[in-house]
């Protein structure tokens, strides 16, 4: 997967950290998958959890750019709009959108913390 394919991650530790995170955060993964993927994707797409995690990693990276923690990339505006449009589709308030952004951000930071603690 996109963010998980970077050199800072190894496949074995990714899967171990993802399994540990998923045990505690099943509901958040399900809620985000309902927003990001089609209805039957969970049953037909074996990597749906990795997809949700990658999206969450993208949200965290975008937030770092939005908050000037990292410099803006050339694709930052498109990335931000894509994230907001994807999560905001069908929502009726900013609170609903922010809830999904927070959930994504928290999944990302928790994954990184679990990954870092694995030996």
Coordinates of C-alpha atoms in Angstrom, one line a residue:
X1 CA 0.0 0.0 0.0
X2 CA 1.0 3.6 -0.7
X3 CA 2.1 5.0 2.7
X4 CA 3.0 1.6 4.1
X5 CA 5.3 0.9 1.2
X6 CA 7.8 3.5 2.4
X7 CA 11.2 2.4 3.5
X8 CA 10.5 3.2 7.1
X9 CA 8.1 0.2 7.4
X10 CA 8.7 -3.6 7.1
X11 CA 5.9 -5.8 6.0
X12 CA 6.1 -8.2 9.0
X13 CA 5.9 -5.4 11.6
X14 CA 3.1 -3.7 9.6
X15 CA 0.9 -6.8 9.7
X16 CA 1.6 -7.4 13.4
X17 CA 0.9 -3.7 14.3
X18 CA -2.2 -3.7 12.2
X19 CA -3.6 -6.8 13.8
X20 CA -3.0 -5.4 17.3
X21 CA -4.6 -2.0 16.3
X22 CA -7.5 -3.8 14.6
X23 CA -8.3 -5.8 17.8
X24 CA -8.9 -2.6 19.7
X25 CA -10.3 -0.4 17.0
X26 CA -12.6 -2.6 14.9
X27 CA -15.5 -0.2 15.1
X28 CA -13.4 2.7 13.8
X29 CA -12.1 0.6 10.9
X30 CA -15.6 -0.4 10.1
X31 CA -16.9 3.1 10.3
X32 CA -14.2 4.5 8.0
X33 CA -14.5 1.6 5.6
X34 CA -18.2 2.4 5.2
X35 CA -17.3 5.9 4.2
X36 CA -14.3 5.1 2.0
X37 CA -15.3 1.8 0.3
X38 CA -18.3 0.3 -1.3
X39 CA -20.6 -1.9 0.7
X40 CA -19.2 -5.2 -0.5
X41 CA -15.5 -4.2 -0.3
X42 CA -15.0 -5.7 3.1
X43 CA -16.0 -9.1 1.8
X44 CA -14.3 -8.9 -1.6
X45 CA -11.2 -6.8 -0.8
X46 CA -8.7 -8.7 1.4
X47 CA -6.6 -5.5 2.0
X48 CA -9.5 -3.2 3.1
X49 CA -7.9 -2.7 6.5
X50 CA -4.6 -1.7 4.9
X51 CA -6.5 0.7 2.7
X52 CA -8.2 2.3 5.7
X53 CA -4.9 2.6 7.5
X54 CA -3.2 4.1 4.5
X55 CA -6.0 6.7 4.2
X56 CA -5.5 7.4 7.9
X57 CA -1.7 7.9 7.4
X58 CA -2.5 10.3 4.6
X59 CA -4.8 12.3 6.9
X60 CA -2.0 12.6 9.5
X61 CA 0.5 13.6 6.8
X62 CA -2.0 16.2 5.5
X63 CA -2.5 17.6 9.0
X64 CA 1.2 18.0 9.4
X65 CA 1.3 20.1 6.2
X66 CA -1.8 22.1 7.2
X67 CA -0.3 22.9 10.6
X68 CA 3.1 23.8 9.1
X69 CA 4.9 20.9 10.8
X70 CA 6.2 19.9 7.4
X71 CA 6.5 21.9 4.2
X72 CA 3.7 21.8 1.7
X73 CA 4.2 19.4 -1.2
X74 CA 3.1 20.2 -4.7
X75 CA 0.1 17.9 -4.4
X76 CA -1.0 19.2 -1.0
X77 CA -4.0 21.1 -2.2
X78 CA -5.3 18.1 -4.2
X79 CA -4.6 15.7 -1.4
X80 CA -6.5 17.9 1.1
X81 CA -9.5 18.3 -1.2
X82 CA -9.6 14.6 -1.9
X83 CA -9.5 13.8 1.8
X84 CA -12.2 16.3 2.6
X85 CA -14.4 15.3 -0.3
X86 CA -14.1 11.6 0.5
X87 CA -14.9 12.0 4.2
X88 CA -17.5 14.8 3.7
X89 CA -19.6 13.0 1.1
X90 CA -23.1 12.7 2.4
X91 CA -22.4 14.5 5.7
X92 CA -24.6 17.3 6.9
X93 CA -22.4 19.0 9.4
X94 CA -18.8 19.9 10.1
X95 CA -19.0 17.9 13.3
X96 CA -19.5 14.7 11.3
X97 CA -16.6 15.5 9.1
X98 CA -14.3 16.4 12.0
X99 CA -15.3 13.2 13.8
X100 CA -14.0 11.1 10.8
X101 CA -10.9 13.2 10.5
X102 CA -10.2 12.7 14.2
X103 CA -10.8 9.0 13.9
X104 CA -8.4 8.7 11.0
X105 CA -5.8 10.8 12.7
X106 CA -6.0 8.7 15.9
X107 CA -5.8 5.4 14.0
X108 CA -2.6 6.7 12.3
X109 CA -0.9 7.9 15.4
X110 CA -1.9 4.7 17.3
X111 CA -0.6 2.5 14.5
X112 CA 2.8 4.4 14.5
X113 CA 3.0 4.0 18.3
X114 CA 2.3 0.3 18.1
X115 CA 4.8 -0.1 15.2
X116 CA 7.5 1.7 17.1
X117 CA 7.1 -0.5 20.2
X118 CA 7.4 -3.7 18.3
X119 CA 10.8 -5.3 18.3

